[in-house]
PDB file of C-alpha atoms in Angstrom:
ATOM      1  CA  UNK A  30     -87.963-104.437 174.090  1.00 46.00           C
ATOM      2  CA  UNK A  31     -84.607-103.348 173.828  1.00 49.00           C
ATOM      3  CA  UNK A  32     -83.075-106.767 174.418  1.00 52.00           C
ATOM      4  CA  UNK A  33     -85.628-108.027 171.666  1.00 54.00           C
ATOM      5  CA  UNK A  34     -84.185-105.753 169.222  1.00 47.00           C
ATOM      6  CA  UNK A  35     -80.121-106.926 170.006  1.00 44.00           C
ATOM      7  CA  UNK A  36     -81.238-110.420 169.921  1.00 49.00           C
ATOM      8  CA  UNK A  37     -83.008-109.745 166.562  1.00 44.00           C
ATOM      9  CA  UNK A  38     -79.648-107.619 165.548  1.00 44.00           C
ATOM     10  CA  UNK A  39     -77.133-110.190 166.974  1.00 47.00           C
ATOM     11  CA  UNK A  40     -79.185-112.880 164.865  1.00 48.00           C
ATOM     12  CA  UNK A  41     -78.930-110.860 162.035  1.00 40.00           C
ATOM     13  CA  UNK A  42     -75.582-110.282 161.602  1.00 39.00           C
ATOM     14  CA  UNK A  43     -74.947-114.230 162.460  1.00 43.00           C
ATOM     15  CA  UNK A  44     -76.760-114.926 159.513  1.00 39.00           C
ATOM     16  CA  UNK A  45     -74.890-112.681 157.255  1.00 37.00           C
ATOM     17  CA  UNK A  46     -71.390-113.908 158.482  1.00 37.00           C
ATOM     18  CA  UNK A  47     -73.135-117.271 157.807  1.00 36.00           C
ATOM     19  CA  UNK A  48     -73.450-116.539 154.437  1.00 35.00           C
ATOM     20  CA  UNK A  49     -70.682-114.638 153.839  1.00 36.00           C
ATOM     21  CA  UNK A  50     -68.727-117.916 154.794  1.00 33.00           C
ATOM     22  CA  UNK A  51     -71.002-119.951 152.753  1.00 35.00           C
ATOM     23  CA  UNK A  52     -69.976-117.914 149.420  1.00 37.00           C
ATOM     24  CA  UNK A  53     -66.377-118.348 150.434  1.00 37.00           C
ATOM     25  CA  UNK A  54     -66.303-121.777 150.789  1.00 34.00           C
ATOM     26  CA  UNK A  55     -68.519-121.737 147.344  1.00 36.00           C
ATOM     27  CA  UNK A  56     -65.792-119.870 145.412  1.00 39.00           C
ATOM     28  CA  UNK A  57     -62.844-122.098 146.513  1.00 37.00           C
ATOM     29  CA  UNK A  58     -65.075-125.756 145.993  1.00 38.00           C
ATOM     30  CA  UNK A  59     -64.821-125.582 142.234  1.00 37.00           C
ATOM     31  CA  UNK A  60     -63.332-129.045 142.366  1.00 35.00           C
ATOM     32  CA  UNK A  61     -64.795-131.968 140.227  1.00 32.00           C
ATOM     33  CA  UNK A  62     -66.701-129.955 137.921  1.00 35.00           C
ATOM     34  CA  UNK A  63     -66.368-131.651 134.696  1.00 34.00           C
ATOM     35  CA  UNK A  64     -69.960-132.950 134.892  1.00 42.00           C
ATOM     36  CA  UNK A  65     -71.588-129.334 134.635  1.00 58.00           C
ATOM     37  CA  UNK A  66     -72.550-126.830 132.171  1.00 78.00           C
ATOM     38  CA  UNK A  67     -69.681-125.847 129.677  1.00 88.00           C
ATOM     39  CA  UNK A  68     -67.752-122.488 130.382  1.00 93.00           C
ATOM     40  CA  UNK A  69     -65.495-121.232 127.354  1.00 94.00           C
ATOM     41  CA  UNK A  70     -61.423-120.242 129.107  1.00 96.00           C
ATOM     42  CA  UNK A  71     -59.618-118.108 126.426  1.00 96.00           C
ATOM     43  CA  UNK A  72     -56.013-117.197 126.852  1.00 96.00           C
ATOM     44  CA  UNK A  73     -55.514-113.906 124.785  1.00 95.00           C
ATOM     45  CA  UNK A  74     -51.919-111.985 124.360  1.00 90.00           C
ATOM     46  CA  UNK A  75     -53.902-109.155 126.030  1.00 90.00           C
ATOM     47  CA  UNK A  76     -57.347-107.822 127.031  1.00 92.00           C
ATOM     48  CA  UNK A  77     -59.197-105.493 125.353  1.00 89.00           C
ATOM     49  CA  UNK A  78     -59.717-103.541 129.165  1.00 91.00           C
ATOM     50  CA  UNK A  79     -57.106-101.288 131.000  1.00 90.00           C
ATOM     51  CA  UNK A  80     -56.153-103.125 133.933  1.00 92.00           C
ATOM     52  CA  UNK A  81     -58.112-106.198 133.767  1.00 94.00           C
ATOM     53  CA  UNK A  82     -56.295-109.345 134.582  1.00 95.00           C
ATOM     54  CA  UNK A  83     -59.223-111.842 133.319  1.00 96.00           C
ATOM     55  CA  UNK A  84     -62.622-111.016 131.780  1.00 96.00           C
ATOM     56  CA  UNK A  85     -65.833-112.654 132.353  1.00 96.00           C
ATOM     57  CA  UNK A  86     -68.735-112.287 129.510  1.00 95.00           C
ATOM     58  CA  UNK A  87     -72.185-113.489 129.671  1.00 93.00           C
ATOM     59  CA  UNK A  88     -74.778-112.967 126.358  1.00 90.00           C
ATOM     60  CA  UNK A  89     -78.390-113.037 127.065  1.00 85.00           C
ATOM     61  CA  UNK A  90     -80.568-116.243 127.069  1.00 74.00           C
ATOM     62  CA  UNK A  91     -77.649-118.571 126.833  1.00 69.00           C
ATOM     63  CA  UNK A  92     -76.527-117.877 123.369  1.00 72.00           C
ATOM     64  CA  UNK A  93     -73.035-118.921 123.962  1.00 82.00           C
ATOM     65  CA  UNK A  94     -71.368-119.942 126.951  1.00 89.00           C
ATOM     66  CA  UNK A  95     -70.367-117.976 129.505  1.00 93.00           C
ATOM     67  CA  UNK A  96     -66.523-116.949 128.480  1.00 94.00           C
ATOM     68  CA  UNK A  97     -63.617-116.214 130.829  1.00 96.00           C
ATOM     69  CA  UNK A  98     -61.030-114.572 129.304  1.00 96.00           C
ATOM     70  CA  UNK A  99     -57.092-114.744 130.920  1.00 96.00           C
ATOM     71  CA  UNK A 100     -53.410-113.795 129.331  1.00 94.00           C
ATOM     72  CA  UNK A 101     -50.708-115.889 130.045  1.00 92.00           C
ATOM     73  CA  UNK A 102     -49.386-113.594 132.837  1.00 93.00           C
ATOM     74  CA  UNK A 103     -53.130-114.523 134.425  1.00 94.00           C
ATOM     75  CA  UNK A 104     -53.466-117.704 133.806  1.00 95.00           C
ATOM     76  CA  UNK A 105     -53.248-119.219 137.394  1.00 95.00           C
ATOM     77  CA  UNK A 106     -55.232-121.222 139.448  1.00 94.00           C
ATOM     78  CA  UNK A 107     -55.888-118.304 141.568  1.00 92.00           C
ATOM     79  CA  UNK A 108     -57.205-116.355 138.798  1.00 95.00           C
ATOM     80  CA  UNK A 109     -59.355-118.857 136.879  1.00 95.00           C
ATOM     81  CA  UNK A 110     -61.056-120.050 140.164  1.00 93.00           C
ATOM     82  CA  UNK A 111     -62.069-116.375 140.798  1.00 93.00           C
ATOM     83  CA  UNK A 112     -63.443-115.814 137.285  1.00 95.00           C
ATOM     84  CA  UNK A 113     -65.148-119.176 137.799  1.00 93.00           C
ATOM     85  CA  UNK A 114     -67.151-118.303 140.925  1.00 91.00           C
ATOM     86  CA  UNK A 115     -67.635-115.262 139.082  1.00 93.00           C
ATOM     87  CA  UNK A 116     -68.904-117.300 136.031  1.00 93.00           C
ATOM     88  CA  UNK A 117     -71.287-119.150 138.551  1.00 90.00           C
ATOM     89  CA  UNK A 118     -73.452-116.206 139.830  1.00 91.00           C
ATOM     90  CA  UNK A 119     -73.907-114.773 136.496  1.00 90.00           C
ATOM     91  CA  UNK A 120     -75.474-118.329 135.652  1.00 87.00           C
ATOM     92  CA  UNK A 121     -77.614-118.244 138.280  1.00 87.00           C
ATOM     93  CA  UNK A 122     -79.299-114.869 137.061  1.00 86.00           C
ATOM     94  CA  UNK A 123     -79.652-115.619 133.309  1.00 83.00           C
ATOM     95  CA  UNK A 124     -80.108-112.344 131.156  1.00 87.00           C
ATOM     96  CA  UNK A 125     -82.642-110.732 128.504  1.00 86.00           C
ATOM     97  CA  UNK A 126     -82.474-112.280 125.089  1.00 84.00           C
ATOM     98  CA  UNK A 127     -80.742-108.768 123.379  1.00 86.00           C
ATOM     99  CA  UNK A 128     -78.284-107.917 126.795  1.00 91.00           C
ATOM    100  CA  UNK A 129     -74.861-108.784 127.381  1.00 92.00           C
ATOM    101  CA  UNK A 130     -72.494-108.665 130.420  1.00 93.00           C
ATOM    102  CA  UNK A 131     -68.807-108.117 130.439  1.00 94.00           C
ATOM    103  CA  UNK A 132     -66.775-108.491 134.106  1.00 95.00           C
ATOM    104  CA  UNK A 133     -63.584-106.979 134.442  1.00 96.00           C
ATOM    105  CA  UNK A 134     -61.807-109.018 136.860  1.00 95.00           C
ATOM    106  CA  UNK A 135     -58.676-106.955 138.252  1.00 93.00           C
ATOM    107  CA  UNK A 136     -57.941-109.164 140.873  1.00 88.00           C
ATOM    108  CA  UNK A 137     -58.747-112.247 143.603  1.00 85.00           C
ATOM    109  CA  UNK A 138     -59.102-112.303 147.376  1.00 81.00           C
ATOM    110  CA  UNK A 139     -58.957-115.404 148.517  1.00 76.00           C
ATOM    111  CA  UNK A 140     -60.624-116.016 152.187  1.00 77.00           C
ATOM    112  CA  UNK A 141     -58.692-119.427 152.639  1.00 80.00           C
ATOM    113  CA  UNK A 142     -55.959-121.832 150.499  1.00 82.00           C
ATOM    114  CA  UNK A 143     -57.178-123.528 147.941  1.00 84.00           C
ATOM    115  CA  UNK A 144     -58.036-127.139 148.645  1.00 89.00           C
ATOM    116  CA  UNK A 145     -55.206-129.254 146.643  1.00 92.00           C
ATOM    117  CA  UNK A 146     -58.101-131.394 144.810  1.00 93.00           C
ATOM    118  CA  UNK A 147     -59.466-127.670 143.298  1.00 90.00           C
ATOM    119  CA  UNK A 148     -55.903-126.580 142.613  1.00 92.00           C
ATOM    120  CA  UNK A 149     -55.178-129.800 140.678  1.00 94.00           C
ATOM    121  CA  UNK A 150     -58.743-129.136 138.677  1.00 93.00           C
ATOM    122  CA  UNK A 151     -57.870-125.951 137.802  1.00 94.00           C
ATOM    123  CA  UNK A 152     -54.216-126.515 136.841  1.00 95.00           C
ATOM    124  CA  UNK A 153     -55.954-129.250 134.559  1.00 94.00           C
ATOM    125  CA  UNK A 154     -57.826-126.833 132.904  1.00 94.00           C
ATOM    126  CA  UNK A 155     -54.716-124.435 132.613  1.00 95.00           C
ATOM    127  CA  UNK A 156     -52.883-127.482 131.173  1.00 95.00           C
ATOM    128  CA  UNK A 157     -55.119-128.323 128.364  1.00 94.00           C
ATOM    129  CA  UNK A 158     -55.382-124.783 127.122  1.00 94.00           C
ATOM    130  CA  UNK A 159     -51.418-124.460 126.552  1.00 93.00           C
ATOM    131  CA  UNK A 160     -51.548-127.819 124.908  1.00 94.00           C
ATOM    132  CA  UNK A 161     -54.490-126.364 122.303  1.00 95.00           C
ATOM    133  CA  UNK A 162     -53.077-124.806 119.235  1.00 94.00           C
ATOM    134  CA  UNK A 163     -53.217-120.608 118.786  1.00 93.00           C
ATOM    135  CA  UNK A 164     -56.274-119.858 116.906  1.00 93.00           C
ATOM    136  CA  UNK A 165     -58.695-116.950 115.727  1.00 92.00           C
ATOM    137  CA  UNK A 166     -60.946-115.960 118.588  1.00 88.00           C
ATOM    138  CA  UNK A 167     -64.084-114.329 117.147  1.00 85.00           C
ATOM    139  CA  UNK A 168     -62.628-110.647 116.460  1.00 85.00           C
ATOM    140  CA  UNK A 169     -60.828-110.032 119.589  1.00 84.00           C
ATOM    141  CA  UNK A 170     -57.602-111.679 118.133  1.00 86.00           C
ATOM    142  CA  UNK A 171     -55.224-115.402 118.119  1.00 90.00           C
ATOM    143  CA  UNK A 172     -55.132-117.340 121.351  1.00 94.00           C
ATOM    144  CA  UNK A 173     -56.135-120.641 123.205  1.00 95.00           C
ATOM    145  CA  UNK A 174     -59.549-121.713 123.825  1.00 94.00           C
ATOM    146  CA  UNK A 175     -61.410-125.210 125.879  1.00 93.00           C
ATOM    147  CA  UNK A 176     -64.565-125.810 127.509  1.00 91.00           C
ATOM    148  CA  UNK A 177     -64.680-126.618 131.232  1.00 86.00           C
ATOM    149  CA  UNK A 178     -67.421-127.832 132.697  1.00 77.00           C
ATOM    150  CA  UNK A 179     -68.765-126.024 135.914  1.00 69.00           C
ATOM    151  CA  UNK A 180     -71.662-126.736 138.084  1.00 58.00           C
TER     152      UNK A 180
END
């Protein structure tokens, strides 16, 4: 019975490493994602939360997009491909008509490089925001603003 059990245990924690590794390789395959649902990337002067390096906001039922929010000390590849994974659960569990989400991001661990063919998607993205003119963003100040699409 005993051996059962470690067998059962041993099988279990397989599975979690499994798909631990699974949402790993998910967060750094954002590559080739121009065919999927638009995401809003701002590029503020600053964020409105102490300590944040990107924000990540969600509003119920699909309103708007989901919007990542960088400065231009965050705006990496690093950085935008951790709000974007970030952006990708929160699609996958859609919220109530009158509730919104915000996501401080303070930070990125990466389990793995970047593959070059993500890096050169993101830094695409990056590009085209610093090549977009400043302008009024809603009431949280000037700055840079694109859609990107993500699957």
């Amino acid at each position: 019975m005993t051996i059962t059990l470690m067998s059962a245990l041993r099988r279990v924690a397989i599975a979690a490493a499994l798909v631990a590794l699974a949402i790993a390789a998910t967060a750094l395959h954002i590559g080739a994602q121009a065919e999927g649902k638009p995401v809003r990337v701002v590029v503020l002067d600053s964020l409105p939360v102490a300590n944040a390096r990107a924000l990540v906001l969600q509003e119920g039922r699909g309103v708007r997009p989901i919007t990542i929010f960088l400065t231009a000390a965050s705006a990496n590849p690093e950085m935008l491909g951790g709000a974007l994974a970030i952006a990708r659960k929160l699609r996958a569990r859609p919220l109530a008509a009158n509730r919104t989400l915000l996501v401080p991001v303070t930070g990125v661990v990466r389990r793995g490089a970047i593959s070059p063919r993500t890096e050169r998607r993101l830094t695409s993205i990056l590009r085209r925001l610093e090549d977009r003119p400043p302008a009024r963003i809603g009431n949280v100040g000037r700055g840079r603003w694109i859609e990107a699409g993500i699957r």
